Amino acid sequence: MLSAEEKLRSLFNAALEAADPKRILARHLPARPSGRTIVLGAGKASAAMAAAVEAHWDGPLEGLIITRYGHCCPTRHLRIVEAAHPVPDEAGRKATAELMALAQSAGPNDLVLCLISGGGSSLLSAAPTGITFEEKQSINKALLKSGAPIAEINCVRKHLSDIKGGKLAALAAPAKVVTLLISDVPGDDLATIASGPTVADLSTRQDALAVLKRYDVTVSNTILRHLENAACETPKAEDQIFANCETRMIATPQISLEAAAARAMEMGLTAHILSDRIEGEARDTAKALGAIALQVAQHGQPFSKPCVLLSGGETTVTVRGPGAAAAM
């Protein structure tokens, strides 16, 4: 007889297994090209994705993956670099420059296979000309403390980058670009996951300026001038750089929630998925979810007990006074 803690841990493990690259990535791999296969990646799960690619790829590989400190996996052909998250560091800056050079080296017969997961926004750090790396670090810290949702944070990041917001796809053109994505954002917005380095961006520089104003984020005059310049705009859907790009979503919060629900049913428990896109202040979300749980426990509403309530999303914390930005 499993204890309550063991049952919950089993549900958690089921959710993780549903997003494990070793289990799910192989069936999403593209065909081998006539030219080179260049693997580029960024994110907390990107090293695990790279190891899965190596395990299933039939042919030569080369490439560079940037992951968070402590998330490295052993690989034979692909180089893994660890860097800081959620605020970029020098290791990430240098590795991003190398990754961009590899993308630019791709030819029309080559395949650029991009492995992207949550955390890629801070790990891919390429400041535009005129903006210092220290300014990039400063605005990242300010945005993380502001309480802004991830989509709005990444809107600003995309317009202050030479690689995010579709610009990695531009570097790799005219090669074929296939992106394998693991989503960790509400709604699985392709342009929000790791700030969408290989997909068209719907947001504009005016949107980025509005985010800074909305959350009272103070930035340097250099950054303001950059965002006021039309040249900083990100590539849009009609841009021909995306003509040879393909994106494949291989794992999402909803898939993991459904896996946890299935595991609950195997244990004889009724499971209810509340949402896969919960956002808002963490303290407020916790109160709301707690109130639902109490209503079930005390009144059997809106669900009969015993049951399991499952939810996913990305809550935020507005830092007031001294404090540290939490990992995202």
mmCIF file with all atom_site columns, C-alpha atoms in Angstrom, residues 16-31 37 39-42 44-58 61 65 73 75 78 80 111 113-117 178-183 246-252 255:
data_model
loop_
_atom_site.group_PDB
_atom_site.id
_atom_site.type_symbol
_atom_site.label_atom_id
_atom_site.label_alt_id
_atom_site.label_comp_id
_atom_site.label_asym_id
_atom_site.label_entity_id
_atom_site.label_seq_id
_atom_site.pdbx_PDB_ins_code
_atom_site.Cartn_x
_atom_site.Cartn_y
_atom_site.Cartn_z
_atom_site.occupancy
_atom_site.B_iso_or_equiv
_atom_site.pdbx_formal_charge
_atom_site.auth_seq_id
_atom_site.auth_comp_id
_atom_site.auth_asym_id
_atom_site.auth_atom_id
_atom_site.pdbx_PDB_model_num
ATOM 1  C CA . LEU A 1 16  ? 8.731  14.007 -15.901 1.00 0.00 ? 16  LEU A CA 1
ATOM 2  C CA . GLU A 1 17  ? 8.871  10.792 -17.925 1.00 0.00 ? 17  GLU A CA 1
ATOM 3  C CA . ALA A 1 18  ? 6.414  12.250 -20.441 1.00 0.00 ? 18  ALA A CA 1
ATOM 4  C CA . ALA A 1 19  ? 8.944  15.024 -21.177 1.00 0.00 ? 19  ALA A CA 1
ATOM 5  C CA . ASP A 1 20  ? 12.118 12.889 -21.009 1.00 0.00 ? 20  ASP A CA 1
ATOM 6  C CA . PRO A 1 21  ? 14.102 13.318 -24.258 1.00 0.00 ? 21  PRO A CA 1
ATOM 7  C CA . LYS A 1 22  ? 15.420 9.736  -23.983 1.00 0.00 ? 22  LYS A CA 1
ATOM 8  C CA . ARG A 1 23  ? 11.837 8.493  -24.325 1.00 0.00 ? 23  ARG A CA 1
ATOM 9  C CA . ILE A 1 24  ? 10.274 10.938 -26.769 1.00 0.00 ? 24  ILE A CA 1
ATOM 10 C CA . LEU A 1 25  ? 12.825 12.652 -28.998 1.00 0.00 ? 25  LEU A CA 1
ATOM 11 C CA . ALA A 1 26  ? 13.745 9.909  -31.511 1.00 0.00 ? 26  ALA A CA 1
ATOM 12 C CA . ARG A 1 27  ? 10.399 9.895  -33.321 1.00 0.00 ? 27  ARG A CA 1
ATOM 13 C CA . HIS A 1 28  ? 10.670 13.615 -34.035 1.00 0.00 ? 28  HIS A CA 1
ATOM 14 C CA . LEU A 1 29  ? 14.084 13.551 -35.736 1.00 0.00 ? 29  LEU A CA 1
ATOM 15 C CA . PRO A 1 30  ? 14.216 14.788 -39.352 1.00 0.00 ? 30  PRO A CA 1
ATOM 16 C CA . ALA A 1 31  ? 15.786 12.957 -42.291 1.00 0.00 ? 31  ALA A CA 1
ATOM 17 C CA . THR A 1 37  ? 24.236 18.095 -39.618 1.00 0.00 ? 37  THR A CA 1
ATOM 18 C CA . VAL A 1 39  ? 23.192 20.595 -33.804 1.00 0.00 ? 39  VAL A CA 1
ATOM 19 C CA . LEU A 1 40  ? 22.650 23.797 -31.834 1.00 0.00 ? 40  LEU A CA 1
ATOM 20 C CA . GLY A 1 41  ? 20.810 24.003 -28.549 1.00 0.00 ? 41  GLY A CA 1
ATOM 21 C CA . ALA A 1 42  ? 19.991 26.060 -25.500 1.00 0.00 ? 42  ALA A CA 1
ATOM 22 C CA . LYS A 1 44  ? 17.828 23.469 -19.161 1.00 0.00 ? 44  LYS A CA 1
ATOM 23 C CA . ALA A 1 45  ? 16.869 20.285 -21.060 1.00 0.00 ? 45  ALA A CA 1
ATOM 24 C CA . SER A 1 46  ? 19.041 20.878 -24.125 1.00 0.00 ? 46  SER A CA 1
ATOM 25 C CA . ALA A 1 47  ? 21.966 18.690 -23.008 1.00 0.00 ? 47  ALA A CA 1
ATOM 26 C CA . ALA A 1 48  ? 19.623 15.759 -22.384 1.00 0.00 ? 48  ALA A CA 1
ATOM 27 C CA . MET A 1 49  ? 18.102 16.396 -25.810 1.00 0.00 ? 49  MET A CA 1
ATOM 28 C CA . ALA A 1 50  ? 21.575 16.376 -27.380 1.00 0.00 ? 50  ALA A CA 1
ATOM 29 C CA . ALA A 1 51  ? 22.411 13.040 -25.754 1.00 0.00 ? 51  ALA A CA 1
ATOM 30 C CA . ALA A 1 52  ? 19.156 11.617 -27.144 1.00 0.00 ? 52  ALA A CA 1
ATOM 31 C CA . VAL A 1 53  ? 20.006 12.894 -30.641 1.00 0.00 ? 53  VAL A CA 1
ATOM 32 C CA . GLU A 1 54  ? 23.406 11.185 -30.501 1.00 0.00 ? 54  GLU A CA 1
ATOM 33 C CA . ALA A 1 55  ? 21.788 7.928  -29.386 1.00 0.00 ? 55  ALA A CA 1
ATOM 34 C CA . HIS A 1 56  ? 19.467 7.821  -32.396 1.00 0.00 ? 56  HIS A CA 1
ATOM 35 C CA . TRP A 1 57  ? 21.175 9.732  -35.242 1.00 0.00 ? 57  TRP A CA 1
ATOM 36 C CA . ASP A 1 58  ? 22.569 7.768  -38.175 1.00 0.00 ? 58  ASP A CA 1
ATOM 37 C CA . LEU A 1 61  ? 27.175 15.234 -36.102 1.00 0.00 ? 61  LEU A CA 1
ATOM 38 C CA . ILE A 1 65  ? 24.753 23.081 -26.748 1.00 0.00 ? 65  ILE A CA 1
ATOM 39 C CA . CYS A 1 73  ? 25.055 15.188 -19.985 1.00 0.00 ? 73  CYS A CA 1
ATOM 40 C CA . THR A 1 75  ? 28.075 13.312 -25.280 1.00 0.00 ? 75  THR A CA 1
ATOM 41 C CA . LEU A 1 78  ? 28.415 17.470 -29.482 1.00 0.00 ? 78  LEU A CA 1
ATOM 42 C CA . ILE A 1 80  ? 28.159 20.976 -24.073 1.00 0.00 ? 80  ILE A CA 1
ATOM 43 C CA . LEU A 1 111 ? 20.665 20.698 -41.667 1.00 0.00 ? 111 LEU A CA 1
ATOM 44 C CA . LEU A 1 113 ? 18.949 20.922 -35.843 1.00 0.00 ? 113 LEU A CA 1
ATOM 45 C CA . CYS A 1 114 ? 18.018 23.219 -32.971 1.00 0.00 ? 114 CYS A CA 1
ATOM 46 C CA . LEU A 1 115 ? 17.237 21.795 -29.528 1.00 0.00 ? 115 LEU A CA 1
ATOM 47 C CA . ILE A 1 116 ? 15.372 24.398 -27.514 1.00 0.00 ? 116 ILE A CA 1
ATOM 48 C CA . SER A 1 117 ? 13.857 24.234 -24.036 1.00 0.00 ? 117 SER A CA 1
ATOM 49 C CA . VAL A 1 178 ? 14.434 22.032 -37.804 1.00 0.00 ? 178 VAL A CA 1
ATOM 50 C CA . THR A 1 179 ? 13.691 23.016 -34.211 1.00 0.00 ? 179 THR A CA 1
ATOM 51 C CA . LEU A 1 180 ? 12.679 20.495 -31.559 1.00 0.00 ? 180 LEU A CA 1
ATOM 52 C CA . LEU A 1 181 ? 10.978 22.254 -28.654 1.00 0.00 ? 181 LEU A CA 1
ATOM 53 C CA . ILE A 1 182 ? 10.177 21.356 -25.069 1.00 0.00 ? 182 ILE A CA 1
ATOM 54 C CA . SER A 1 183 ? 7.649  23.878 -23.812 1.00 0.00 ? 183 SER A CA 1
ATOM 55 C CA . GLU A 1 246 ? 10.230 23.720 -39.375 1.00 0.00 ? 246 GLU A CA 1
ATOM 56 C CA . THR A 1 247 ? 9.270  23.503 -35.704 1.00 0.00 ? 247 THR A CA 1
ATOM 57 C CA . ARG A 1 248 ? 8.265  20.339 -33.857 1.00 0.00 ? 248 ARG A CA 1
ATOM 58 C CA . MET A 1 249 ? 6.860  20.503 -30.319 1.00 0.00 ? 249 MET A CA 1
ATOM 59 C CA . ILE A 1 250 ? 7.964  17.302 -28.576 1.00 0.00 ? 250 ILE A CA 1
ATOM 60 C CA . ALA A 1 251 ? 6.791  17.918 -24.992 1.00 0.00 ? 251 ALA A CA 1
ATOM 61 C CA . THR A 1 252 ? 4.353  20.305 -23.306 1.00 0.00 ? 252 THR A CA 1
ATOM 62 C CA . ILE A 1 255 ? 1.206  16.218 -22.087 1.00 0.00 ? 255 ILE A CA 1
#
